[in-house]
Short mmCIF file of C-alpha atoms in Angstrom, two decimals:
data_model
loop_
_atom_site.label_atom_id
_atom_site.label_comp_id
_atom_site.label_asym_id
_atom_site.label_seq_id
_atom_site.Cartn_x
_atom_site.Cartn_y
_atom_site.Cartn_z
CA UNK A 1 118.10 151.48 87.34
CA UNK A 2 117.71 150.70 91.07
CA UNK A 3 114.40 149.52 90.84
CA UNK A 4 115.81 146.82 88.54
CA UNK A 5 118.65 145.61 90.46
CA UNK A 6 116.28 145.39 93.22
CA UNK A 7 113.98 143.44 91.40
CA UNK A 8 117.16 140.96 89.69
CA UNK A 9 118.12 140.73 93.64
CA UNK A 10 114.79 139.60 94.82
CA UNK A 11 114.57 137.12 92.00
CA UNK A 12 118.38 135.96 92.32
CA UNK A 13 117.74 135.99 96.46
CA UNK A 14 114.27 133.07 95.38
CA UNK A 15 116.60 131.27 93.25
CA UNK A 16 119.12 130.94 95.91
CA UNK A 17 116.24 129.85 98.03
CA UNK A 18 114.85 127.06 95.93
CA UNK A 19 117.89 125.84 95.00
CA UNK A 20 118.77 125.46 99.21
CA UNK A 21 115.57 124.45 99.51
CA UNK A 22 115.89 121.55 96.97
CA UNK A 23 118.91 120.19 98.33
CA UNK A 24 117.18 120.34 101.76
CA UNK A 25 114.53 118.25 100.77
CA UNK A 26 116.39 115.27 98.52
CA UNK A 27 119.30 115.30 101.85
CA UNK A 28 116.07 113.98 103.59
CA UNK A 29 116.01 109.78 103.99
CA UNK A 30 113.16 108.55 101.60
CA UNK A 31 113.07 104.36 101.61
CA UNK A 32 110.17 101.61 100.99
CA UNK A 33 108.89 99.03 103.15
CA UNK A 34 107.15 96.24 102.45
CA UNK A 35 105.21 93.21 103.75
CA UNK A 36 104.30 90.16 102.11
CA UNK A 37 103.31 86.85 103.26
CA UNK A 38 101.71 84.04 100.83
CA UNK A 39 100.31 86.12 97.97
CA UNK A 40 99.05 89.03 100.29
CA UNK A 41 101.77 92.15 99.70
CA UNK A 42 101.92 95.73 100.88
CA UNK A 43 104.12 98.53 99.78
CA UNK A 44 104.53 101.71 101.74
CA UNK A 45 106.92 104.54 100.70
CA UNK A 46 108.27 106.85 103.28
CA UNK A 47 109.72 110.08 102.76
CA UNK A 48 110.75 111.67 106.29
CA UNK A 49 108.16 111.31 108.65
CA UNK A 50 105.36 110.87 106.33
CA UNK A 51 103.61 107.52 105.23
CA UNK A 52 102.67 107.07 101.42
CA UNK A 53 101.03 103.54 100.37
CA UNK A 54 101.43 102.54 97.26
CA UNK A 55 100.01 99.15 97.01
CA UNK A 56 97.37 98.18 97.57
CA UNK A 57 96.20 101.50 95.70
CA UNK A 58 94.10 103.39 98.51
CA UNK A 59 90.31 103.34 97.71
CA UNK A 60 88.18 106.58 96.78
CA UNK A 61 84.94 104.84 96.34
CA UNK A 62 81.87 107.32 97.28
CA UNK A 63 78.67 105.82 97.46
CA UNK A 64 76.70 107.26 93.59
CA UNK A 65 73.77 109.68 94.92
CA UNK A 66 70.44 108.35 93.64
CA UNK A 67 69.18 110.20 90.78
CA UNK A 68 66.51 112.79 91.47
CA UNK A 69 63.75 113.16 89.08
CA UNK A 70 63.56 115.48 86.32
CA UNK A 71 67.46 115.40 86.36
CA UNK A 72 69.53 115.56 83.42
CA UNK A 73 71.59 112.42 82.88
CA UNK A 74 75.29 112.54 83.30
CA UNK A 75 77.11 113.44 80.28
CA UNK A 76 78.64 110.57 78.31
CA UNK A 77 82.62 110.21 78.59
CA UNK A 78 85.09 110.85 75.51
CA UNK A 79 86.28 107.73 73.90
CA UNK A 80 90.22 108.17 75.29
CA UNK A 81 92.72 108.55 72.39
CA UNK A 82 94.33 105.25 71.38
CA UNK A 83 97.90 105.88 72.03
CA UNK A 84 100.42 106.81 68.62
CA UNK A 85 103.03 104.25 69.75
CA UNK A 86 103.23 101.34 72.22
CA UNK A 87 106.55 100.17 73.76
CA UNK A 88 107.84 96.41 74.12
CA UNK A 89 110.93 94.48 75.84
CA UNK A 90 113.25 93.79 73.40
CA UNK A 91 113.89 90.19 74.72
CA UNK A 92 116.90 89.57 72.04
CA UNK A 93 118.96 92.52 73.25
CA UNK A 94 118.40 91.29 76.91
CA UNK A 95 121.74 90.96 78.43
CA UNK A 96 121.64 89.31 82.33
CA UNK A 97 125.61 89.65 82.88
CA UNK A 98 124.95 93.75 81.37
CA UNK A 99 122.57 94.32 84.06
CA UNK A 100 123.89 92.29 87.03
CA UNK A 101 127.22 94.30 86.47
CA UNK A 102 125.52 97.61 86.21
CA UNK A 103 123.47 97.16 88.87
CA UNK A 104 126.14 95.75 90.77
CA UNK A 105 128.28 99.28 90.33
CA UNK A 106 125.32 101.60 91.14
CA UNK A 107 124.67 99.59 93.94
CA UNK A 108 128.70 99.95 94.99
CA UNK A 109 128.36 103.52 94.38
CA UNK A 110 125.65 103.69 96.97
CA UNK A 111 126.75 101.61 99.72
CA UNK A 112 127.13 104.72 101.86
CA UNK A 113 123.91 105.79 102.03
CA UNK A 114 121.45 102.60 101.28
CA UNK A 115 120.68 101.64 104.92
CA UNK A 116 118.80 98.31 104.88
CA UNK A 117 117.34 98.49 108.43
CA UNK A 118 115.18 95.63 108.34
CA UNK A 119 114.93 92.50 106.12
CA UNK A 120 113.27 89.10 107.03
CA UNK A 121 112.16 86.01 105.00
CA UNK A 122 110.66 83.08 105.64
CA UNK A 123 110.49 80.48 102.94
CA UNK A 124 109.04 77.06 103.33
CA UNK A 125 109.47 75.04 99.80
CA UNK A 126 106.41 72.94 98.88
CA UNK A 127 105.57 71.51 96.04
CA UNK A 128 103.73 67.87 94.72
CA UNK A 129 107.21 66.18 93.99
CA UNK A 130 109.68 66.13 96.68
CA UNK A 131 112.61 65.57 94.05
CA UNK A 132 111.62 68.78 92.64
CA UNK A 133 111.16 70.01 96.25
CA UNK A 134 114.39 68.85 96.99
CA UNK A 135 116.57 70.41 93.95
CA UNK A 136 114.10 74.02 94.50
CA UNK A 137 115.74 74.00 98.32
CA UNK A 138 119.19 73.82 97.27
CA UNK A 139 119.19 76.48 94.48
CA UNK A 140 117.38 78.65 97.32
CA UNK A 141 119.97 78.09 99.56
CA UNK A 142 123.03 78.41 97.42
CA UNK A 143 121.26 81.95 96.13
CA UNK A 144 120.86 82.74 99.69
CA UNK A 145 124.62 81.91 100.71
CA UNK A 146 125.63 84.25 97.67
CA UNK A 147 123.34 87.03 98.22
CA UNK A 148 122.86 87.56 102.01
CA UNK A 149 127.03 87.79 102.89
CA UNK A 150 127.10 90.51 99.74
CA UNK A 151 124.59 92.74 101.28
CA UNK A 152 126.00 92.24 104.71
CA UNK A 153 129.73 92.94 103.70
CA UNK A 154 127.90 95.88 101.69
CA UNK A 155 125.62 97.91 102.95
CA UNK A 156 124.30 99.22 106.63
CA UNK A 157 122.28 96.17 107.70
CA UNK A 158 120.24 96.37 111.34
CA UNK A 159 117.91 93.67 111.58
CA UNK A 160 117.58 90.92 109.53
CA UNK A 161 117.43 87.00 109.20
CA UNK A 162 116.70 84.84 106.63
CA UNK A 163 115.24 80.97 106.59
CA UNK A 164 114.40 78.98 103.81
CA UNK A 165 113.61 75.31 104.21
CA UNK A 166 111.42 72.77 102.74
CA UNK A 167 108.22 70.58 103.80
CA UNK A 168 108.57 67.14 101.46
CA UNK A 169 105.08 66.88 102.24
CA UNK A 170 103.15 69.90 101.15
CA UNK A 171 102.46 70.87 97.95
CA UNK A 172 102.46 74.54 97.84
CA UNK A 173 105.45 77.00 98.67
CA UNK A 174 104.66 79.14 101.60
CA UNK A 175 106.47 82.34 102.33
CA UNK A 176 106.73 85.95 104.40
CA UNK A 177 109.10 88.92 104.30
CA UNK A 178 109.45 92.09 105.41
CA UNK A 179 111.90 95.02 104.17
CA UNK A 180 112.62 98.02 105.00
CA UNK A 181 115.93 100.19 103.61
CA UNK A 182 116.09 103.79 102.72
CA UNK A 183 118.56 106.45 101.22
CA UNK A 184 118.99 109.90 100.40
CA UNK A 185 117.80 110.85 97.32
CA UNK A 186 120.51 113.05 96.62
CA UNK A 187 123.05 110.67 96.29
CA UNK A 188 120.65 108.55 94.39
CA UNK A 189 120.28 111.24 91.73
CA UNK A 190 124.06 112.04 91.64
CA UNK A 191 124.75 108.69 90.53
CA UNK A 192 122.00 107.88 87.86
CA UNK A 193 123.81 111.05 86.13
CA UNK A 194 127.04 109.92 86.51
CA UNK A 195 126.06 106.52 85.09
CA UNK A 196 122.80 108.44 82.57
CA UNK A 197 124.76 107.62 79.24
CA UNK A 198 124.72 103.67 80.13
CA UNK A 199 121.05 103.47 81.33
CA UNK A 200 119.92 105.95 78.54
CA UNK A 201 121.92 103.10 75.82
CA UNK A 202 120.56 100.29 77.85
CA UNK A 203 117.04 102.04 77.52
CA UNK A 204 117.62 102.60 74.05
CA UNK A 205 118.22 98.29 73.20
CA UNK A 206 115.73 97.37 75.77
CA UNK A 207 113.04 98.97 74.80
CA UNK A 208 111.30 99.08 71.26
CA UNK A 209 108.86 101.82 69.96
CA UNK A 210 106.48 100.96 67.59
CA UNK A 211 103.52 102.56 66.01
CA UNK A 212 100.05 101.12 67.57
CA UNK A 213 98.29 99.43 65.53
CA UNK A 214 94.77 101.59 64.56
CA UNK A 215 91.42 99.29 64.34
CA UNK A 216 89.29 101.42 62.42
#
């Protein structure tokens, strides 16, 4: 009997462990930053002190070793399995004003702990008609006068600046940005489960499951 309670002890004492340990590690600031400028775009994930990229996907290329004589050829690969189902947007249920609201409350709910500490963008508007140019600049600007004072009167903003202005004479849109915000994951997680039964129904319309089509 002793030797069991010692034993449910040591297992209740790991629980206790992982469970501290768990909350530890989602207390701990993860964010993304990224860097962009005219088609060229990075995308680094941070969790802590460590570095993750994400895009462009780091390359694993090794050099093939020449093939030695008398050796066996590499085995061929299995065909993959064609998948049972495939999943599509279901563009009809697509509600803008559903999703701008939602995201607008889970963004609410998070406004003390998403920390934007960095966000610049650079936007010169070119394009081969300067009435076109001209209509494109003041969309961007009133988009810019709506979103910019929301996140400022928002969330935790450091450093940040954004210009957008046009050249009548080019003919391509140039632009740069860089962004950097962060939170901590366990708030994050509390609040997709206190809002899981509206994303799992907005899941639910968005997205339709049908059975792949087989070619034989």
């Amino acid at each position: 009997m002793a030797v069991i309670l010692w034993i449910l002890a040591v297992l209740l004492g790991i629980l206790v462990f992982l469970l501290l340990l768990g909350l530890v590690l989602l207390w701990v600031r993860a964010g993304v930053e990224a860097v962009g400028a005219t088609g060229e775009v990075s995308v680094e994930a941070r969790y802590g002190f460590i570095r993750i990229p994400v895009w462009p996907r780091p390359k694993h290329v090794k050099p093939r070793a020449p093939e030695k004589a008398g050796e066996a050829p590499p085995k061929p690969k299995k065909p993959r399995k064609s998948p049972k189902y495939r999943y599509s947007l279901n563009r009809e249920a697509l509600d803008i004003g559903e999703l701008i609201t939602l995201a607008m409350a889970l963004l609410d709910e998070m406004a003390d702990t998403l920390r934007i500490s960095r966000l610049r963008v650079r936007v010169l508007i070119g394009t081969d008609d300067a009435a076109k140019t001209g209509i494109l600049l003041g969309e961007s600007a009133a988009l810019t006068g709506m979103i910019v004072p929301f996140l400022e009167n928002t969330f935790e903003m450091k450093d940040y600046h954004v210009d957008v202005d046009a050249d009548f004479e080019a003919d391509h849109t140039e632009w740069a940005f860089t962004v950097f915000c962060s939170l901590r994951p366990l708030r994050l997680l509390v609040v997709l489960l206190r809002h899981s039964r509206e994303l799992y129904s907005l899941y639910k319309r968005l997205i339709k499951k049908e059975e792949a089509i087989k070619h034989e």
